CSV table of C-alpha atoms and ligand atoms in Angstrom, one decimal:
chain,number,residue,atom,x,y,z
A,1472,MET,CA,76.6,123.6,151.1
A,1473,LYS,CA,77.4,119.9,151.7
A,1474,ILE,CA,78.6,117.9,148.8
A,1475,HIS,CA,77.1,114.4,149.0
A,1476,GLU,CA,78.9,111.2,148.2
A,1477,PHE,CA,76.3,110.3,145.6
A,1478,ASP,CA,73.0,111.6,144.2
A,1479,PRO,CA,71.0,109.9,141.5
A,1480,LEU,CA,69.6,111.9,138.6
A,1481,LEU,CA,65.8,112.0,139.3
A,1482,GLY,CA,63.4,114.3,137.6
A,1483,ARG,CA,60.1,114.9,136.1
A,1484,GLU,CA,60.3,111.7,134.0
A,1485,GLU,CA,60.4,109.6,137.2
A,1486,SER,CA,57.6,111.5,138.8
A,1487,LEU,CA,55.3,111.2,135.8
A,1488,ALA,CA,56.1,107.5,135.5
A,1489,VAL,CA,55.1,106.8,139.1
A,1490,LEU,CA,51.9,108.9,138.6
A,1491,SER,CA,51.0,107.0,135.5
A,1492,VAL,CA,51.2,103.7,137.4
A,1493,LEU,CA,49.0,105.0,140.2
A,1494,SER,CA,46.4,106.3,137.8
A,1495,ALA,CA,46.4,103.0,135.9
A,1496,ASN,CA,45.5,101.3,139.2
A,1497,TRP,CA,48.1,98.5,138.7
A,1498,LEU,CA,50.7,98.6,141.5
A,1499,THR,CA,52.2,95.1,141.6
A,1500,GLU,CA,54.4,93.4,139.0
A,1501,GLY,CA,52.7,93.9,135.6
A,1502,PRO,CA,53.0,95.7,132.3
A,1503,LYS,CA,55.7,98.2,133.4
A,1504,THR,CA,57.9,95.4,134.6
A,1505,ARG,CA,57.4,93.4,131.4
A,1506,GLU,CA,58.3,96.5,129.4
A,1507,LEU,CA,61.4,97.1,131.5
A,1508,GLU,CA,62.5,93.4,131.2
A,1509,GLU,CA,62.1,93.6,127.4
A,1510,LYS,CA,64.0,96.9,127.1
A,1511,LEU,CA,66.9,95.5,129.2
A,1512,ALA,CA,66.9,92.2,127.3
A,1513,ALA,CA,67.3,94.1,124.0
A,1514,TYR,CA,70.0,96.5,125.5
A,1515,VAL,CA,72.2,93.7,126.9
A,1516,ASP,CA,71.3,91.2,124.1
A,1517,CYS,CA,70.2,88.5,126.4
A,1518,PRO,CA,67.0,86.5,125.7
A,1519,HIS,CA,65.6,86.4,129.3
A,1520,VAL,CA,65.6,89.1,131.9
A,1521,LEU,CA,63.6,88.8,135.1
A,1522,MET,CA,63.2,91.6,137.6
A,1523,VAL,CA,63.7,90.8,141.3
A,1524,PRO,CA,63.5,92.9,144.4
A,1525,ASN,CA,67.3,93.7,144.7
A,1526,GLY,CA,70.8,92.7,143.7
A,1527,THR,CA,71.5,90.6,146.8
A,1528,LEU,CA,68.3,88.6,146.2
A,1529,ALA,CA,69.3,88.2,142.6
A,1530,ILE,CA,72.4,86.4,143.6
A,1531,PHE,CA,70.6,84.4,146.2
A,1532,ALA,CA,68.0,83.4,143.6
A,1533,ALA,CA,70.6,82.5,141.0
A,1534,LEU,CA,72.5,80.2,143.4
A,1535,LYS,CA,69.2,78.5,144.7
A,1536,VAL,CA,68.0,77.9,141.1
A,1537,LEU,CA,71.3,76.3,140.3
A,1538,GLY,CA,70.8,74.0,143.2
A,1539,ILE,CA,73.6,75.4,145.4
A,1540,GLY,CA,73.2,74.9,149.2
A,1541,THR,CA,74.6,73.1,152.2
A,1542,GLY,CA,77.9,71.4,151.7
A,1543,ASP,CA,78.8,73.4,148.7
A,1544,GLU,CA,81.6,76.0,148.3
A,1545,VAL,CA,81.4,79.1,146.1
A,1546,LEU,CA,84.4,81.2,145.1
A,1547,VAL,CA,83.9,84.9,145.9
A,1548,PRO,CA,86.3,87.8,145.6
A,1549,ASP,CA,87.4,89.1,149.0
A,1550,PHE,CA,86.8,92.7,147.7
A,1551,THR,CA,83.1,93.3,147.0
A,1552,PHE,CA,79.9,94.4,148.6
A,1553,PHE,CA,78.8,92.3,151.6
A,1554,GLY,CA,75.7,91.0,149.7
A,1555,THR,CA,77.7,89.0,147.2
A,1556,ALA,CA,78.9,86.7,150.0
A,1557,SER,CA,75.9,86.9,152.4
A,1558,ALA,CA,73.7,85.6,149.6
A,1559,VAL,CA,76.0,82.5,149.4
A,1560,VAL,CA,75.8,81.9,153.2
A,1561,LEU,CA,72.0,82.3,153.2
A,1562,THR,CA,71.7,79.4,150.7
A,1563,GLY,CA,73.6,77.2,153.2
A,1564,ALA,CA,76.7,77.1,151.1
A,1565,LYS,CA,80.1,78.6,152.1
A,1566,PRO,CA,81.8,81.5,150.4
A,1567,VAL,CA,85.5,80.9,149.8
A,1568,PHE,CA,87.2,84.2,149.9
A,1569,VAL,CA,89.7,84.7,147.1
A,1570,ASP,CA,92.2,87.6,146.5
A,1571,VAL,CA,91.7,90.2,143.8
A,1572,ASP,CA,93.9,91.8,141.1
A,1573,PRO,CA,96.0,94.7,142.6
A,1574,TYR,CA,95.0,97.1,139.8
A,1575,ASP,CA,91.4,96.6,138.9
A,1576,PHE,CA,90.3,94.8,142.2
A,1577,THR,CA,88.4,92.1,140.3
A,1578,LEU,CA,88.7,88.3,141.1
A,1579,ASP,CA,92.2,87.0,140.7
A,1580,VAL,CA,91.5,83.8,138.7
A,1581,LYS,CA,94.8,82.2,139.7
A,1582,SER,CA,93.9,82.6,143.4
A,1583,ALA,CA,90.5,81.3,142.6
A,1584,GLU,CA,91.9,78.2,141.0
A,1585,ALA,CA,94.2,77.5,143.9
A,1586,ALA,CA,91.1,77.5,146.2
A,1587,VAL,CA,89.1,74.9,144.2
A,1588,THR,CA,88.2,71.7,146.0
A,1589,ASP,CA,85.8,68.8,145.1
A,1590,ARG,CA,83.1,70.8,147.0
A,1591,THR,CA,83.4,73.9,144.8
A,1592,ARG,CA,80.2,74.3,142.8
A,1593,ALA,CA,80.3,77.9,141.5
A,1594,VAL,CA,82.3,81.1,141.1
A,1595,ILE,CA,81.0,84.7,141.4
A,1596,PRO,CA,83.0,87.1,139.3
A,1597,VAL,CA,82.2,90.7,140.4
A,1598,HIS,CA,82.4,93.4,137.8
A,1599,VAL,CA,83.5,95.8,140.5
A,1600,PHE,CA,83.5,99.6,140.1
A,1601,GLY,CA,82.1,99.3,136.6
A,1602,GLN,CA,84.9,97.3,135.0
A,1603,ALA,CA,84.6,93.8,133.6
A,1604,CYS,CA,86.4,90.9,135.1
A,1605,ASP,CA,88.6,88.8,132.8
A,1606,MET,CA,85.7,86.6,131.7
A,1607,THR,CA,87.8,84.6,129.3
A,1608,SER,CA,89.8,83.3,132.3
A,1609,VAL,CA,86.8,82.9,134.5
A,1610,LEU,CA,85.0,80.8,131.9
A,1611,THR,CA,88.1,78.7,131.3
A,1612,LEU,CA,88.4,78.0,135.0
A,1613,ALA,CA,84.7,77.2,135.3
A,1614,LYS,CA,84.8,74.8,132.4
A,1615,LYS,CA,87.9,73.0,133.7
A,1616,HIS,CA,86.4,72.4,137.1
A,1617,GLY,CA,82.7,72.1,136.2
A,1618,LEU,CA,81.6,75.2,138.1
A,1619,PHE,CA,78.6,77.4,137.6
A,1620,VAL,CA,79.3,81.0,136.9
A,1621,VAL,CA,77.0,83.6,138.6
A,1622,GLU,CA,78.1,87.1,137.6
A,1623,ASP,CA,77.7,89.9,140.0
A,1624,ALA,CA,77.0,92.7,137.6
A,1625,ALA,CA,75.4,94.9,140.3
A,1626,GLN,CA,77.6,97.8,139.2
A,1627,GLY,CA,77.7,96.7,135.6
A,1628,MET,CA,75.0,98.5,133.6
A,1629,GLY,CA,76.6,99.6,130.4
A,1630,VAL,CA,79.8,97.7,131.0
A,1631,THR,CA,81.2,95.3,128.5
A,1632,PHE,CA,83.8,92.6,128.2
A,1633,GLY,CA,84.9,92.9,124.6
A,1634,ASP,CA,81.7,93.8,122.8
A,1635,ARG,CA,79.3,91.9,125.0
A,1636,HIS,CA,77.5,93.3,128.0
A,1637,VAL,CA,78.6,91.9,131.4
A,1638,GLY,CA,76.1,89.6,133.1
A,1639,THR,CA,75.5,87.7,129.9
A,1640,PHE,CA,78.6,85.4,130.0
A,1641,GLY,CA,77.8,83.1,132.9
A,1642,ASP,CA,74.9,80.8,133.7
A,1643,ILE,CA,73.1,83.7,135.4
A,1644,GLY,CA,73.9,87.4,135.6
A,1645,CYS,CA,72.8,89.5,138.5
A,1646,LEU,CA,72.1,93.2,138.4
A,1647,SER,CA,71.2,95.8,141.0
A,1648,PHE,CA,69.1,98.9,140.6
A,1649,PHE,CA,69.7,100.3,144.1
A,1650,ALA,CA,69.7,104.1,144.4
A,1651,ASP,CA,73.4,104.5,143.8
A,1652,LYS,CA,73.7,102.2,140.8
A,1653,THR,CA,74.0,103.5,137.2
A,1654,MET,CA,70.3,103.2,136.8
A,1655,THR,CA,67.9,102.8,139.7
A,1656,THR,CA,64.4,101.7,140.7
A,1657,GLY,CA,65.0,102.6,144.4
A,1658,GLU,CA,65.5,99.0,145.3
A,1659,GLY,CA,65.6,96.5,142.5
A,1660,GLY,CA,67.5,93.9,140.6
A,1661,ALA,CA,67.4,91.6,137.6
A,1662,LEU,CA,68.5,88.2,136.5
A,1663,PHE,CA,70.0,87.8,133.0
A,1664,VAL,CA,69.6,84.2,131.7
A,1665,ARG,CA,70.4,82.9,128.3
A,1666,ASP,CA,69.2,79.3,128.7
A,1667,GLU,CA,65.4,79.1,128.3
A,1668,SER,CA,64.8,76.2,130.7
A,1669,LEU,CA,66.9,77.9,133.4
A,1670,ALA,CA,65.0,81.1,132.8
A,1671,ARG,CA,61.8,79.1,133.4
A,1672,GLU,CA,63.2,77.8,136.7
A,1673,CYS,CA,64.0,81.4,137.7
A,1674,LEU,CA,60.4,82.4,137.0
A,1675,TYR,CA,59.0,79.5,139.1
A,1676,PHE,CA,61.4,80.6,141.8
A,1677,LYS,CA,60.4,84.2,141.9
A,1678,ASN,CA,56.7,83.8,141.3
A,1679,GLN,CA,55.6,81.4,144.1
A,1680,GLY,CA,56.3,78.3,142.1
A,1681,ARG,CA,54.0,79.3,139.2
A,1682,LEU,CA,54.7,80.4,135.6
A,1683,HIS,CA,51.5,82.5,135.5
A,1684,ARG,CA,49.7,84.8,137.9
A,1685,GLY,CA,46.0,84.6,138.5
A,1686,SER,CA,46.0,80.9,139.5
A,1687,PHE,CA,46.0,79.3,142.9
A,1688,VAL,CA,47.6,76.2,141.6
A,1689,HIS,CA,51.3,76.1,142.3
A,1690,ASP,CA,53.6,73.4,140.7
A,1691,ARG,CA,56.6,74.1,142.9
A,1692,LEU,CA,57.8,75.8,146.0
A,1693,GLY,CA,59.0,79.3,145.2
A,1694,TYR,CA,59.5,82.7,146.8
A,1695,ASN,CA,57.8,86.0,146.1
A,1696,PHE,CA,60.6,87.9,144.5
A,1697,ARG,CA,58.5,90.1,142.3
A,1698,LEU,CA,59.1,93.8,141.8
A,1699,THR,CA,56.3,96.4,141.8
A,1700,ASP,CA,55.3,98.3,138.7
A,1701,LEU,CA,55.9,101.5,140.6
A,1702,GLN,CA,59.5,100.7,140.7
A,1703,SER,CA,59.7,99.4,137.2
A,1704,ALA,CA,58.1,102.7,136.0
A,1705,VAL,CA,61.0,104.5,137.6
A,1706,GLY,CA,63.4,102.1,136.0
A,1707,LEU,CA,61.9,102.8,132.5
A,1708,ALA,CA,62.4,106.5,133.1
A,1709,GLN,CA,65.9,105.9,134.2
A,1710,PHE,CA,66.5,103.6,131.2
A,1711,GLY,CA,65.4,106.4,129.0
A,1712,LYS,CA,68.4,108.5,130.1
A,1713,LEU,CA,70.9,105.7,130.6
A,1714,SER,CA,73.2,106.8,127.8
A,1715,ALA,CA,73.2,110.4,129.2
A,1716,THR,CA,73.9,109.0,132.7
A,1717,ILE,CA,76.8,106.9,131.4
A,1718,ALA,CA,78.2,109.9,129.6
A,1719,ARG,CA,77.8,112.0,132.7
A,1720,LYS,CA,79.7,109.5,134.8
A,1721,ARG,CA,82.6,109.3,132.4
A,1722,ALA,CA,82.8,113.1,132.1
A,1723,LEU,CA,82.8,113.4,135.9
A,1724,GLN,CA,85.7,110.9,136.1
A,1725,THR,CA,87.6,112.8,133.4
A,1726,ALA,CA,87.1,116.1,135.1
A,1727,TYR,CA,88.4,114.8,138.4
A,1728,TYR,CA,91.4,112.9,137.0
A,1729,HIS,CA,92.4,115.9,134.9
A,1730,ARG,CA,92.6,118.0,138.0
A,1731,LEU,CA,94.3,115.4,140.2
A,1732,GLU,CA,96.8,114.0,137.7
A,1733,ASP,CA,99.9,115.5,139.4
A,1734,CYS,CA,98.5,115.6,143.0
A,1735,PRO,CA,101.2,114.5,145.4
A,1736,GLY,CA,100.8,111.0,146.9
A,1737,LEU,CA,97.7,110.3,145.0
A,1738,GLN,CA,97.3,107.5,142.5
A,1739,ILE,CA,94.6,107.2,139.8
A,1740,PRO,CA,93.5,103.6,139.3
A,1741,ARG,CA,94.0,102.6,135.7
A,1742,ALA,CA,91.4,100.9,133.4
A,1743,ASN,CA,92.0,97.2,132.7
A,1744,GLY,CA,91.1,97.6,129.0
A,1745,PHE,CA,88.8,94.6,128.8
A,1746,GLY,CA,85.9,96.7,127.4
A,1747,GLU,CA,83.6,99.7,128.0
A,1748,THR,CA,83.7,100.9,131.5
A,1749,VAL,CA,81.2,102.9,133.5
A,1750,PRO,CA,82.8,104.3,136.6
A,1751,PHE,CA,80.7,103.3,139.7
A,1752,ARG,CA,82.3,106.2,141.6
A,1753,VAL,CA,85.4,108.3,141.0
A,1754,ASN,CA,88.1,106.4,142.9
A,1755,VAL,CA,91.6,107.4,144.0
A,1756,LEU,CA,94.3,105.7,146.0
A,1757,VAL,CA,96.2,107.5,148.7
A,1758,ASP,CA,98.3,106.5,151.7
A,1759,ASN,CA,95.8,107.8,154.3
A,1760,PRO,CA,92.3,107.6,153.0
A,1761,ALA,CA,90.9,107.9,156.6
A,1762,GLY,CA,92.8,111.2,157.1
A,1763,LEU,CA,91.8,112.6,153.8
A,1764,ALA,CA,88.1,111.6,154.3
A,1765,ALA,CA,88.2,113.3,157.8
A,1766,PHE,CA,89.7,116.5,156.3
A,1767,LEU,CA,87.1,116.5,153.5
A,1768,ILE,CA,84.1,116.0,155.8
A,1769,GLU,CA,85.3,118.9,157.9
A,1770,HIS,CA,84.8,120.9,154.7
A,1771,GLU,CA,81.3,119.3,154.1
A,1772,VAL,CA,82.5,117.0,151.4
A,1773,ALA,CA,81.3,113.4,151.9
A,1774,THR,CA,83.4,110.5,150.6
A,1775,ARG,CA,83.3,106.8,151.1
A,1776,ARG,CA,86.0,104.2,151.9
A,1777,PHE,CA,86.5,101.1,149.7
A,1778,PHE,CA,84.9,97.8,150.6
A,1779,TYR,CA,86.0,96.3,153.9
A,1780,PRO,CA,87.6,92.9,153.0
A,1781,LEU,CA,85.0,90.2,153.4
A,1782,HIS,CA,87.3,87.8,155.3
A,1783,ARG,CA,87.4,90.5,158.1
A,1784,GLN,CA,83.7,91.1,158.3
A,1785,PRO,CA,82.4,90.2,161.8
A,1786,ALA,CA,79.4,88.4,160.1
A,1787,PHE,CA,81.7,85.9,158.4
A,1788,THR,CA,83.1,83.3,160.7
A,1789,PRO,CA,85.0,80.0,160.2
A,1790,GLU,CA,81.6,78.3,160.7
A,1791,ASN,CA,80.0,79.9,157.7
A,1792,SER,CA,82.8,80.8,155.3
A,1793,ILE,CA,86.3,79.6,154.2
A,1794,LEU,CA,89.7,81.4,153.9
A,1795,ARG,CA,92.3,79.1,152.3
A,1796,CYS,CA,94.9,81.7,151.7
A,1797,PRO,CA,95.1,85.2,153.3
A,1798,PRO,CA,94.3,87.8,150.6
A,1799,VAL,CA,96.8,90.7,150.2
A,1800,TYR,CA,95.4,92.9,147.6
A,1801,SER,CA,91.8,93.2,148.9
A,1802,VAL,CA,93.3,94.5,152.1
A,1803,ARG,CA,95.6,96.8,150.3
A,1804,ALA,CA,92.7,98.2,148.2
A,1805,PHE,CA,90.7,98.9,151.4
A,1806,GLU,CA,93.7,100.5,153.0
A,1807,ARG,CA,94.3,102.9,150.1
A,1808,GLY,CA,91.1,103.5,148.3
A,1809,LEU,CA,88.7,106.4,148.6
A,1810,MET,CA,85.5,107.1,146.6
A,1811,LEU,CA,85.2,110.8,145.8
A,1812,PRO,CA,81.8,112.6,145.6
A,1813,SER,CA,80.2,111.2,142.4
A,1814,GLY,CA,76.7,112.6,142.4
A,1815,LEU,CA,75.2,112.8,138.9
A,1816,ASN,CA,74.3,116.5,139.4
A,1817,LEU,CA,77.7,117.7,140.6
A,1818,THR,CA,78.9,120.9,139.0
A,1819,GLU,CA,82.3,121.7,137.6
A,1820,ALA,CA,82.7,124.3,140.4
A,1821,GLN,CA,82.0,121.6,143.0
A,1822,VAL,CA,84.5,119.2,141.4
A,1823,SER,CA,87.1,122.0,141.4
A,1824,ARG,CA,86.4,122.7,145.1
A,1825,VAL,CA,86.8,119.0,146.0
A,1826,CYS,CA,90.0,118.7,144.0
A,1827,GLY,CA,91.4,121.9,145.6
A,1828,LEU,CA,90.8,120.4,149.1
A,1829,ILE,CA,92.3,117.1,148.2
A,1830,ARG,CA,95.4,118.9,146.8
A,1831,GLU,CA,95.6,121.0,150.0
A,1832,TYR,CA,95.5,117.9,152.2
A,1833,GLN,CA,97.9,115.9,150.1
A,1834,GLU,CA,100.4,118.7,149.8
A,1835,ALA,CA,100.4,119.2,153.6
A,1836,ALA,CA,100.9,115.5,154.1
A,1837,ALA,CA,103.8,115.5,151.6
A,1838,ARG,CA,105.4,118.4,153.5
A,1839,ARG,CA,105.0,116.6,156.8
A,1840,ALA,CA,106.6,113.5,155.4
A,1841,ASP,CA,109.6,115.6,154.0
A,1842,GLN,CA,110.0,117.3,157.4
A,1843,ALA,CA,110.0,114.1,159.3
A,1844,GLU,CA,112.6,112.8,156.9
A,1845,ALA,CA,114.8,115.9,157.4
A,1846,GLU,CA,114.5,115.6,161.2
A,1847,GLN,CA,115.4,112.0,161.1
A,1848,GLU,CA,118.5,112.9,159.0
A,1849,MET,CA,119.5,115.5,161.6
A,1850,LEU,CA,119.2,113.1,164.5
A,1851,THR,CA,121.0,110.2,162.9
A,1852,GLY,CA,123.2,111.9,160.4
A,1853,CYS,CA,121.9,109.6,157.7
A,1854,PRO,CA,118.9,109.4,155.5
A,1855,GLN,CA,116.0,107.3,156.8
A,1856,THR,CA,115.8,104.0,155.1
A,1857,THR,CA,112.5,102.2,155.1
B,543,PLP,C1,74.9,96.9,145.2
B,543,PLP,C2,75.7,95.7,145.1
B,543,PLP,C3,75.1,94.5,145.4
B,543,PLP,C4,73.8,94.3,146.1
B,543,PLP,O1,72.7,94.9,145.5
B,543,PLP,P1,71.4,95.4,146.3
B,543,PLP,O2,70.5,95.7,145.3
B,543,PLP,O3,71.9,96.6,147.1
B,543,PLP,O4,71.0,94.2,147.2
B,543,PLP,C5,75.9,93.3,145.2
B,543,PLP,N1,77.1,93.4,144.7
B,543,PLP,C6,77.7,94.5,144.4
B,543,PLP,C7,79.1,94.5,143.8
B,543,PLP,C8,77.0,95.7,144.6
B,543,PLP,O5,77.6,96.9,144.3
């Protein structure tokens, strides 16, 4: 039986939640969405939470509300999901691709500072793979250069920097509740806002330029970025098992890493220690992730490569984006990283099977490397130096 790369944990709670919305006859944004916003606000300790249709639109909305657009530059880590930077381009501003830390793959603040110009208006730290960025350094940089901070906490549910939840440090925090995130509404997202008047601007923006529904009088221009109560009901069910999901994710990572500790040619990324982490996927670093992925899929085990560096994306061109200094570590992360199956209903036996296959491939690769070295020695009479 095929082992998927990811499966969410969906059950009776979600089914009943959807049915309750259907029988209440209220499908659009309403009481379930308000309830979810309130629960999230309490959980992350942030006064204003606004649900939006997805994480990419959360980032787009945050930038637009902060007045970012044509002529502006926004610092974005080169290693993140495409949506972090496409949201910038779609406002008319240009993302400036900045290198990341070699160990935790989050924004390298020194590289970010080197890319600042008088057109730079904002920075988007990404709490990638469920680990916080160094928010102290990000906030210092932002203050020094007068930049807005829009946090991409799409993978950040349950993640903290120190004892505060990610997404609550900057001007606006952006969450995603896509199907493979720590909690899901299918498609969905949220804005975390501390400042009351900024939160009001976000509401105008997402609610067709009105603060309240049920009126045909609109004070401003705005988009319709509302979520449906069908989705929020699923979110409430998911929120109910959030701590169990987080525990499950951590246990899965422990189970894998325990079995792979001494696997040849395989490196386990280490935690940066900034706060509580919630693994997005179980990640490993190897010399040939494409080869390992191909071997695993032959055995019906699906994996996923790391993010493709943004500056190499066909969609980003010198016309719509900026590269001031070629990144090294985003490329290296892509060239070495592999996300192992991290479905929330994986069994111990499945984890063992996947680890057995990984070990088989890595041991064969190590033997091939040894053999090549021995042949080289025989040919040249001296050890190969690289
Ligand atoms: C998922 C994700 C997004 C986009 O969220 P969607 O809800 O899929 O639009 C943005 N940034 C990161 C880091 C993500 O993982």
